[in-house]
mmCIF file of C-alpha atoms in Angstrom:
data_model
loop_
_atom_site.group_PDB
_atom_site.id
_atom_site.type_symbol
_atom_site.label_atom_id
_atom_site.label_comp_id
_atom_site.label_asym_id
_atom_site.label_seq_id
_atom_site.Cartn_x
_atom_site.Cartn_y
_atom_site.Cartn_z
ATOM 1 C CA MET A 1 -11.486 -133.147 -136.198
ATOM 2 C CA ALA A 2 -7.759 -133.989 -136.120
ATOM 3 C CA ALA A 3 -6.885 -130.339 -135.602
ATOM 4 C CA TRP A 4 -9.309 -130.161 -132.667
ATOM 5 C CA LEU A 5 -7.663 -133.216 -131.031
ATOM 6 C CA ARG A 6 -4.210 -131.720 -131.512
ATOM 7 C CA ASN A 7 -5.322 -128.448 -129.873
ATOM 8 C CA LYS A 8 -6.925 -130.359 -127.011
ATOM 9 C CA LYS A 9 -3.731 -132.333 -126.336
ATOM 10 C CA LEU A 10 -1.691 -129.134 -126.437
ATOM 11 C CA LEU A 11 -4.058 -127.446 -123.981
ATOM 12 C CA VAL A 12 -3.919 -130.410 -121.573
ATOM 13 C CA GLY A 13 -0.113 -130.432 -121.756
ATOM 14 C CA MET A 14 0.086 -126.724 -120.957
ATOM 15 C CA VAL A 15 -2.243 -127.166 -117.968
ATOM 16 C CA LEU A 16 -0.175 -130.068 -116.623
ATOM 17 C CA LEU A 17 3.042 -128.081 -117.056
ATOM 18 C CA ALA A 18 1.528 -125.123 -115.215
ATOM 19 C CA LEU A 19 0.439 -127.387 -112.373
ATOM 20 C CA VAL A 20 3.907 -128.921 -112.074
ATOM 21 C CA VAL A 21 5.672 -125.551 -112.109
ATOM 22 C CA GLY A 22 3.192 -124.008 -109.671
ATOM 23 C CA GLY A 23 3.385 -126.972 -107.306
ATOM 24 C CA ALA A 24 7.174 -126.882 -107.311
ATOM 25 C CA ALA A 25 7.176 -123.157 -106.615
ATOM 26 C CA PHE A 26 4.690 -123.580 -103.776
ATOM 27 C CA TRP A 27 6.694 -126.468 -102.286
ATOM 28 C CA TRP A 28 9.923 -124.487 -102.341
ATOM 29 C CA SER A 29 8.357 -121.314 -100.923
ATOM 30 C CA THR A 30 6.790 -123.155 -97.983
ATOM 31 C CA ARG A 31 9.946 -125.184 -97.413
ATOM 32 C CA ASP A 32 12.088 -122.054 -97.411
ATOM 33 C CA ASN A 33 9.887 -120.420 -94.739
ATOM 34 C CA GLY A 34 11.487 -122.719 -92.156
ATOM 35 C CA ALA A 35 15.068 -121.940 -93.204
ATOM 36 C CA PRO A 36 17.286 -120.155 -90.688
ATOM 37 C CA THR A 37 18.059 -116.486 -91.038
ATOM 38 C CA TYR A 38 20.853 -114.602 -89.349
ATOM 39 C CA ARG A 39 21.125 -111.397 -87.374
ATOM 40 C CA GLU A 40 24.497 -109.684 -87.633
ATOM 41 C CA VAL A 41 26.054 -108.420 -84.394
ATOM 42 C CA ALA A 42 29.361 -106.611 -83.897
ATOM 43 C CA VAL A 43 32.021 -107.935 -81.532
ATOM 44 C CA THR A 44 32.574 -105.356 -78.777
ATOM 45 C CA ARG A 45 35.033 -104.692 -75.991
ATOM 46 C CA GLY A 46 34.125 -103.859 -72.395
ATOM 47 C CA PRO A 47 33.785 -105.081 -68.807
ATOM 48 C CA ILE A 48 32.145 -108.357 -67.806
ATOM 49 C CA GLU A 49 31.385 -109.675 -64.342
ATOM 50 C CA VAL A 50 30.400 -113.204 -63.356
ATOM 51 C CA THR A 51 28.163 -113.362 -60.302
ATOM 52 C CA ILE A 52 26.244 -115.858 -58.200
ATOM 53 C CA VAL A 53 22.787 -114.719 -57.123
ATOM 54 C CA ALA A 54 21.296 -115.797 -53.799
ATOM 55 C CA THR A 55 18.486 -114.632 -51.539
ATOM 56 C CA GLY A 56 18.660 -114.153 -47.812
ATOM 57 C CA VAL A 57 17.298 -112.425 -44.727
ATOM 58 C CA VAL A 58 18.755 -109.598 -42.656
ATOM 59 C CA GLN A 59 19.507 -110.770 -39.127
ATOM 60 C CA PRO A 60 21.636 -109.522 -36.228
ATOM 61 C CA ARG A 61 25.068 -111.105 -36.177
ATOM 62 C CA ASN A 62 24.808 -111.283 -32.381
ATOM 63 C CA ARG A 63 21.354 -110.746 -30.900
ATOM 64 C CA LEU A 64 21.313 -110.027 -27.174
ATOM 65 C CA GLU A 65 18.216 -109.810 -24.975
ATOM 66 C CA ILE A 66 18.672 -107.666 -21.874
ATOM 67 C CA LYS A 67 16.738 -109.051 -18.884
ATOM 68 C CA PRO A 68 17.021 -107.426 -15.418
ATOM 69 C CA PRO A 69 17.963 -109.905 -12.648
ATOM 70 C CA ILE A 70 15.016 -108.972 -10.404
ATOM 71 C CA PRO A 71 11.426 -107.881 -11.146
ATOM 72 C CA GLY A 72 10.452 -104.239 -10.855
ATOM 73 C CA ARG A 73 9.225 -101.144 -12.645
ATOM 74 C CA ILE A 74 10.705 -98.878 -15.301
ATOM 75 C CA GLU A 75 11.277 -95.349 -13.976
ATOM 76 C CA SER A 76 12.808 -93.776 -17.102
ATOM 77 C CA VAL A 77 14.137 -94.846 -20.513
ATOM 78 C CA LEU A 78 17.107 -92.979 -22.000
ATOM 79 C CA VAL A 79 17.392 -94.549 -25.476
ATOM 80 C CA VAL A 80 15.258 -95.105 -28.579
ATOM 81 C CA GLU A 81 15.097 -97.926 -31.121
ATOM 82 C CA GLY A 82 17.804 -97.734 -33.760
ATOM 83 C CA GLN A 83 20.165 -95.777 -31.524
ATOM 84 C CA ASP A 84 23.825 -96.758 -31.391
ATOM 85 C CA VAL A 85 24.960 -97.207 -27.806
ATOM 86 C CA ALA A 86 28.326 -97.748 -26.160
ATOM 87 C CA GLN A 87 29.210 -100.602 -23.851
ATOM 88 C CA GLY A 88 28.267 -99.653 -20.285
ATOM 89 C CA GLN A 89 25.884 -96.867 -21.361
ATOM 90 C CA VAL A 90 22.780 -96.427 -19.165
ATOM 91 C CA LEU A 91 19.698 -97.539 -21.080
ATOM 92 C CA ALA A 92 17.069 -97.097 -18.357
ATOM 93 C CA TRP A 93 16.532 -96.598 -14.627
ATOM 94 C CA THR A 94 14.438 -99.145 -12.735
ATOM 95 C CA SER A 95 13.027 -99.744 -9.288
ATOM 96 C CA SER A 96 12.728 -103.125 -7.642
ATOM 97 C CA THR A 97 9.253 -104.229 -6.608
ATOM 98 C CA GLU A 98 10.040 -103.277 -2.966
ATOM 99 C CA ARG A 99 11.437 -99.845 -3.875
ATOM 100 C CA ALA A 100 8.481 -99.105 -6.135
ATOM 101 C CA ALA A 101 6.063 -99.913 -3.286
ATOM 102 C CA LEU A 102 7.989 -97.685 -0.825
ATOM 103 C CA ILE A 103 8.108 -94.742 -3.243
ATOM 104 C CA ASP A 104 4.393 -95.064 -4.000
ATOM 105 C CA ALA A 105 3.589 -95.031 -0.270
ATOM 106 C CA ALA A 106 5.862 -91.999 0.287
ATOM 107 C CA ARG A 107 4.002 -89.971 -2.336
ATOM 108 C CA ALA A 108 0.945 -89.996 -0.088
ATOM 109 C CA ARG A 109 3.016 -88.222 2.607
ATOM 110 C CA GLY A 110 4.432 -85.462 0.420
ATOM 111 C CA PRO A 111 7.413 -84.661 -1.798
ATOM 112 C CA GLU A 112 9.927 -84.451 1.055
ATOM 113 C CA GLU A 113 9.140 -88.015 2.055
ATOM 114 C CA VAL A 114 9.521 -89.139 -1.559
ATOM 115 C CA LYS A 115 12.925 -87.428 -1.779
ATOM 116 C CA ARG A 116 14.105 -89.086 1.430
ATOM 117 C CA TRP A 117 13.161 -92.565 0.299
ATOM 118 C CA GLU A 118 14.641 -91.994 -3.187
ATOM 119 C CA GLU A 119 17.967 -91.084 -1.575
ATOM 120 C CA MET A 120 17.830 -94.098 0.713
ATOM 121 C CA TYR A 121 16.853 -96.535 -2.038
ATOM 122 C CA ARG A 122 18.369 -95.376 -5.295
ATOM 123 C CA ALA A 123 17.100 -96.535 -8.675
ATOM 124 C CA THR A 124 19.020 -99.298 -10.438
ATOM 125 C CA PRO A 125 20.424 -98.699 -13.945
ATOM 126 C CA ILE A 126 20.170 -101.083 -16.879
ATOM 127 C CA LEU A 127 23.512 -100.947 -18.713
ATOM 128 C CA ALA A 128 24.366 -101.880 -22.284
ATOM 129 C CA PRO A 129 26.479 -105.058 -22.093
ATOM 130 C CA ILE A 130 28.000 -104.541 -25.569
ATOM 131 C CA ARG A 131 28.546 -101.810 -28.092
ATOM 132 C CA GLY A 132 25.866 -101.983 -30.739
ATOM 133 C CA THR A 133 22.425 -100.912 -31.895
ATOM 134 C CA LEU A 134 19.209 -101.006 -29.910
ATOM 135 C CA ILE A 135 16.775 -102.936 -32.114
ATOM 136 C CA ALA A 136 13.878 -103.337 -29.649
ATOM 137 C CA ARG A 137 12.554 -101.309 -26.694
ATOM 138 C CA ASN A 138 9.866 -103.396 -25.001
ATOM 139 C CA ARG A 139 9.020 -101.323 -21.907
ATOM 140 C CA GLU A 140 8.025 -97.714 -21.264
ATOM 141 C CA PRO A 141 8.255 -95.656 -18.025
ATOM 142 C CA GLY A 142 5.758 -96.869 -15.425
ATOM 143 C CA GLN A 143 5.495 -100.383 -16.839
ATOM 144 C CA THR A 144 6.502 -103.387 -14.777
ATOM 145 C CA PHE A 145 8.650 -106.358 -15.750
ATOM 146 C CA THR A 146 9.752 -109.726 -14.463
ATOM 147 C CA SER A 147 13.160 -111.324 -14.553
ATOM 148 C CA ALA A 148 12.033 -113.310 -17.634
ATOM 149 C CA ASP A 149 11.141 -110.202 -19.671
ATOM 150 C CA ALA A 150 13.544 -108.842 -22.302
ATOM 151 C CA VAL A 151 13.324 -105.125 -21.619
ATOM 152 C CA PHE A 152 15.723 -104.296 -24.476
ATOM 153 C CA VAL A 153 17.176 -106.182 -27.449
ATOM 154 C CA MET A 154 20.541 -105.229 -28.922
ATOM 155 C CA SER A 155 22.666 -106.352 -31.855
ATOM 156 C CA ASP A 156 26.281 -105.567 -32.560
ATOM 157 C CA ARG A 157 25.956 -105.667 -36.397
ATOM 158 C CA LEU A 158 23.292 -106.522 -38.938
ATOM 159 C CA THR A 159 24.260 -109.178 -41.457
ATOM 160 C CA VAL A 160 22.600 -111.006 -44.366
ATOM 161 C CA LYS A 161 22.077 -114.754 -44.032
ATOM 162 C CA ALA A 162 22.139 -115.821 -47.700
ATOM 163 C CA GLN A 163 21.222 -119.307 -48.943
ATOM 164 C CA VAL A 164 23.679 -120.411 -51.669
ATOM 165 C CA ASP A 165 22.933 -123.456 -53.836
ATOM 166 C CA GLU A 166 25.304 -126.392 -53.411
ATOM 167 C CA THR A 167 26.293 -126.170 -57.091
ATOM 168 C CA ASP A 168 27.657 -122.656 -56.492
ATOM 169 C CA ILE A 169 29.095 -122.904 -52.986
ATOM 170 C CA ALA A 170 32.595 -123.841 -54.234
ATOM 171 C CA LYS A 171 32.797 -120.431 -55.929
ATOM 172 C CA VAL A 172 32.146 -118.519 -52.693
ATOM 173 C CA LYS A 173 35.178 -117.676 -50.549
ATOM 174 C CA LEU A 174 35.795 -115.903 -47.251
ATOM 175 C CA ARG A 175 36.389 -112.139 -47.655
ATOM 176 C CA GLN A 176 34.801 -112.293 -51.114
ATOM 177 C CA ARG A 177 33.036 -109.106 -52.179
ATOM 178 C CA ALA A 178 29.295 -109.066 -52.788
ATOM 179 C CA ARG A 179 26.573 -106.597 -53.687
ATOM 180 C CA ILE A 180 23.490 -106.471 -51.453
ATOM 181 C CA THR A 181 20.058 -105.178 -52.465
ATOM 182 C CA LEU A 182 17.043 -105.127 -50.163
ATOM 183 C CA ASP A 183 13.561 -105.827 -51.542
ATOM 184 C CA ALA A 184 12.287 -102.801 -49.622
ATOM 185 C CA TYR A 185 14.889 -100.558 -51.322
ATOM 186 C CA PRO A 186 15.548 -102.160 -54.740
ATOM 187 C CA ASP A 187 17.254 -99.083 -56.203
ATOM 188 C CA THR A 188 19.841 -98.716 -53.440
ATOM 189 C CA GLY A 189 22.531 -101.391 -53.309
ATOM 190 C CA PHE A 190 25.548 -101.539 -51.027
ATOM 191 C CA ASP A 191 28.717 -103.593 -50.715
ATOM 192 C CA GLY A 192 29.266 -106.525 -48.392
ATOM 193 C CA VAL A 193 31.945 -109.083 -47.543
ATOM 194 C CA VAL A 194 31.582 -112.838 -46.973
ATOM 195 C CA GLU A 195 32.220 -113.350 -43.262
ATOM 196 C CA GLN A 196 31.262 -116.981 -42.712
ATOM 197 C CA ILE A 197 30.303 -120.062 -44.761
ATOM 198 C CA ALA A 198 28.303 -122.783 -43.029
ATOM 199 C CA TYR A 199 29.688 -126.321 -42.921
ATOM 200 C CA ASP A 200 26.259 -127.894 -42.441
ATOM 201 C CA ALA A 201 23.850 -127.877 -45.386
ATOM 202 C CA LYS A 202 20.096 -127.342 -45.362
ATOM 203 C CA THR A 203 17.801 -129.367 -47.633
ATOM 204 C CA VAL A 204 14.279 -128.118 -48.351
ATOM 205 C CA SER A 205 12.108 -129.685 -51.100
ATOM 206 C CA ASN A 206 15.152 -131.592 -52.414
ATOM 207 C CA VAL A 207 17.128 -128.339 -52.811
ATOM 208 C CA THR A 208 20.387 -128.239 -50.858
ATOM 209 C CA THR A 209 21.843 -124.895 -49.806
ATOM 210 C CA TYR A 210 24.547 -123.538 -47.529
ATOM 211 C CA GLU A 211 24.095 -120.475 -45.347
ATOM 212 C CA VAL A 212 26.587 -117.689 -46.050
ATOM 213 C CA ASP A 213 26.918 -114.655 -43.769
ATOM 214 C CA VAL A 214 27.489 -111.430 -45.720
ATOM 215 C CA LEU A 215 28.467 -108.450 -43.571
ATOM 216 C CA PRO A 216 27.827 -104.951 -45.002
ATOM 217 C CA VAL A 217 30.973 -102.867 -45.364
ATOM 218 C CA LYS A 218 28.934 -99.934 -44.089
ATOM 219 C CA THR A 219 25.494 -100.662 -42.643
ATOM 220 C CA PRO A 220 22.901 -98.303 -44.198
ATOM 221 C CA SER A 221 20.506 -96.515 -41.882
ATOM 222 C CA PHE A 222 17.454 -98.040 -43.620
ATOM 223 C CA MET A 223 18.559 -101.654 -43.079
ATOM 224 C CA ARG A 224 16.293 -103.523 -40.667
ATOM 225 C CA SER A 225 16.271 -106.988 -39.161
ATOM 226 C CA GLY A 226 13.925 -109.358 -41.019
ATOM 227 C CA MET A 227 14.202 -107.673 -44.431
ATOM 228 C CA THR A 228 14.558 -109.852 -47.534
ATOM 229 C CA ALA A 229 17.839 -109.350 -49.397
ATOM 230 C CA ASN A 230 19.315 -110.337 -52.756
ATOM 231 C CA VAL A 231 23.054 -110.960 -52.813
ATOM 232 C CA ASN A 232 25.259 -110.975 -55.917
ATOM 233 C CA PHE A 233 28.587 -112.659 -55.161
ATOM 234 C CA ARG A 234 31.353 -111.422 -57.464
ATOM 235 C CA VAL A 235 33.062 -114.551 -58.749
ATOM 236 C CA GLU A 236 35.191 -113.205 -61.581
ATOM 237 C CA SER A 237 35.482 -110.028 -63.622
ATOM 238 C CA ARG A 238 37.280 -108.583 -66.645
ATOM 239 C CA GLN A 239 37.607 -104.874 -67.300
ATOM 240 C CA ASP A 240 38.618 -104.940 -70.987
ATOM 241 C CA ALA A 241 37.325 -108.135 -72.563
ATOM 242 C CA VAL A 242 36.350 -108.977 -76.144
ATOM 243 C CA LEU A 243 32.627 -109.733 -75.901
ATOM 244 C CA VAL A 244 29.960 -111.413 -78.014
ATOM 245 C CA PRO A 245 26.377 -112.398 -77.165
ATOM 246 C CA THR A 246 26.328 -115.908 -75.731
ATOM 247 C CA ALA A 247 23.604 -116.802 -78.267
ATOM 248 C CA ALA A 248 26.211 -116.506 -81.039
ATOM 249 C CA ILE A 249 28.370 -119.313 -79.601
ATOM 250 C CA LYS A 250 27.886 -122.901 -80.803
ATOM 251 C CA VAL A 251 29.429 -126.153 -79.575
ATOM 252 C CA ARG A 252 29.659 -129.306 -81.694
ATOM 253 C CA ASP A 253 31.856 -132.388 -81.350
ATOM 254 C CA GLY A 254 33.833 -130.779 -78.553
ATOM 255 C CA GLN A 255 34.673 -127.685 -80.618
ATOM 256 C CA THR A 256 33.406 -124.148 -80.010
ATOM 257 C CA TYR A 257 32.713 -121.854 -82.934
ATOM 258 C CA ALA A 258 30.760 -118.807 -84.081
ATOM 259 C CA MET A 259 29.094 -118.086 -87.407
ATOM 260 C CA VAL A 260 30.654 -115.167 -89.310
ATOM 261 C CA PRO A 261 29.676 -113.629 -92.669
ATOM 262 C CA ALA A 262 31.816 -114.435 -95.710
ATOM 263 C CA PRO A 263 32.579 -111.876 -98.469
ATOM 264 C CA ASP A 264 30.379 -113.775 -100.949
ATOM 265 C CA GLY A 265 27.321 -113.492 -98.699
ATOM 266 C CA THR A 266 27.457 -117.001 -97.268
ATOM 267 C CA GLN A 267 28.166 -117.997 -93.677
ATOM 268 C CA VAL A 268 31.252 -119.750 -92.360
ATOM 269 C CA GLU A 269 32.148 -121.301 -89.013
ATOM 270 C CA ARG A 270 35.091 -119.844 -87.136
ATOM 271 C CA GLU A 271 36.648 -121.667 -84.207
ATOM 272 C CA ILE A 272 36.918 -119.610 -81.018
ATOM 273 C CA ARG A 273 38.054 -119.994 -77.427
ATOM 274 C CA VAL A 274 35.681 -118.714 -74.743
ATOM 275 C CA GLY A 275 36.601 -117.253 -71.344
ATOM 276 C CA VAL A 276 34.149 -116.172 -68.653
ATOM 277 C CA SER A 277 30.428 -115.709 -69.253
ATOM 278 C CA ASP A 278 27.676 -113.906 -67.378
ATOM 279 C CA GLY A 279 24.966 -115.766 -69.286
ATOM 280 C CA ARG A 280 24.115 -112.888 -71.612
ATOM 281 C CA ASN A 281 27.600 -112.099 -72.940
ATOM 282 C CA SER A 282 30.772 -114.181 -73.160
ATOM 283 C CA GLU A 283 34.447 -113.297 -73.267
ATOM 284 C CA ILE A 284 36.316 -114.359 -76.422
ATOM 285 C CA VAL A 285 39.926 -115.254 -75.676
ATOM 286 C CA GLU A 286 40.864 -116.327 -79.194
ATOM 287 C CA GLY A 287 39.334 -116.333 -82.678
ATOM 288 C CA LEU A 288 37.552 -112.964 -82.815
ATOM 289 C CA ALA A 289 38.563 -109.324 -82.412
ATOM 290 C CA GLU A 290 36.748 -106.108 -81.626
ATOM 291 C CA GLY A 291 34.806 -104.930 -84.673
ATOM 292 C CA ASP A 292 34.368 -108.391 -86.213
ATOM 293 C CA LYS A 293 30.855 -109.512 -87.114
ATOM 294 C CA VAL A 294 29.120 -112.623 -85.827
ATOM 295 C CA LEU A 295 25.786 -114.117 -86.846
ATOM 296 C CA ILE A 296 23.014 -115.152 -84.493
ATOM 297 C CA THR A 297 20.634 -117.766 -85.911
ATOM 298 C CA GLN A 298 16.961 -116.881 -86.135
ATOM 299 C CA LEU A 299 14.294 -119.308 -87.394
ATOM 300 C CA ARG A 300 11.481 -118.022 -89.572
ATOM 301 C CA LYS A 301 7.928 -119.001 -88.758
ATOM 302 C CA LYS A 302 6.812 -121.983 -90.804
ATOM 303 C CA SER A 303 3.732 -121.951 -93.050
ATOM 304 C CA LYS A 304 0.694 -123.929 -91.892
ATOM 305 C CA ASN A 305 1.153 -126.226 -94.919
ATOM 306 C CA ASN A 306 4.897 -126.555 -94.382
ATOM 307 C CA GLY A 307 6.595 -129.904 -94.040
ATOM 308 C CA SER A 308 9.886 -130.520 -92.362
ATOM 309 C CA GLY A 309 11.580 -127.413 -93.756
ATOM 310 C CA GLY A 310 15.220 -127.049 -94.827
ATOM 311 C CA THR A 311 17.976 -124.727 -95.948
ATOM 312 C CA ASN A 312 18.306 -123.044 -99.297
ATOM 313 C CA PRO A 313 20.798 -125.007 -101.446
ATOM 314 C CA LEU A 314 21.817 -121.723 -103.080
ATOM 315 C CA SER A 315 23.364 -120.632 -99.784
ATOM 316 C CA PRO A 316 25.930 -123.359 -99.089
ATOM 317 C CA MET A 317 27.694 -123.653 -95.724
ATOM 318 C CA ARG A 318 31.458 -123.750 -95.695
ATOM 319 C CA ARG A 319 33.631 -124.659 -92.747
ATOM 320 C CA LYS A 320 36.688 -122.523 -92.214
ATOM 321 C CA ARG A 321 39.235 -122.566 -89.441
ATOM 322 C CA ASN A 322 41.613 -119.805 -88.510
#
């Protein structure tokens, strides 16, 4: 009987020990699932460009409607939409209402009568008042018009009216270079220059913007008034910068640092000085060199039964400054 009791106590003790060891192992494994892991990335060297992105609309810089001074009829049109015309070039020939009536009456009496009246009352030309592009042709031969009708519409240059957020407007300067892309032609960009910055702001839905005119260096043939455009203003650039992913940069207590691997397999903090950033990559001015390794923190997915999580005490963190 005594031997049976001793065996029973021993069995109970072994079960309790197994439960304690198993519970501890389970607790640590679930706790460790929330510990951070690191992805190693090499420090590279290359170009970086900081830009401001804004949207806008293509509009004529100077839009001019051509309206004849007196009503009449179009006899012939000599230009087409999209054509570049010189100042003073004849766009169309017109007849006044009186001349049109006389010519129509002469046709009933034969071609000689028509010729005589055409020589007596010559057609009136419509001339281009500026050098530019014809963007609208609103009348065809034989159609009539009044003095209020815009027979033609011209523009000297097409420009992009971009809306720049007030938080970025201080970074935009006159003559600053920009890259323009049209929604209709997303794969074909072209260069532009900041020509004008509005002094008066616009506020829509509590968002304040300033209108910036961006003039194409060379206007592409496919550019049309009314198109939606995306403008990238070039704020700052480096051609040969030391670069790391911005995700690798940490800031704490006013100090900037990056995690780097130590020879013993742990991770250490190295102080760095950061230059320009495009959001994805950042320039490193001091603290890292091309070929160095940095660590980007990645969190593991926690177990459903996991508590608050923590770091593995076998992988201590050391702080090191260069």
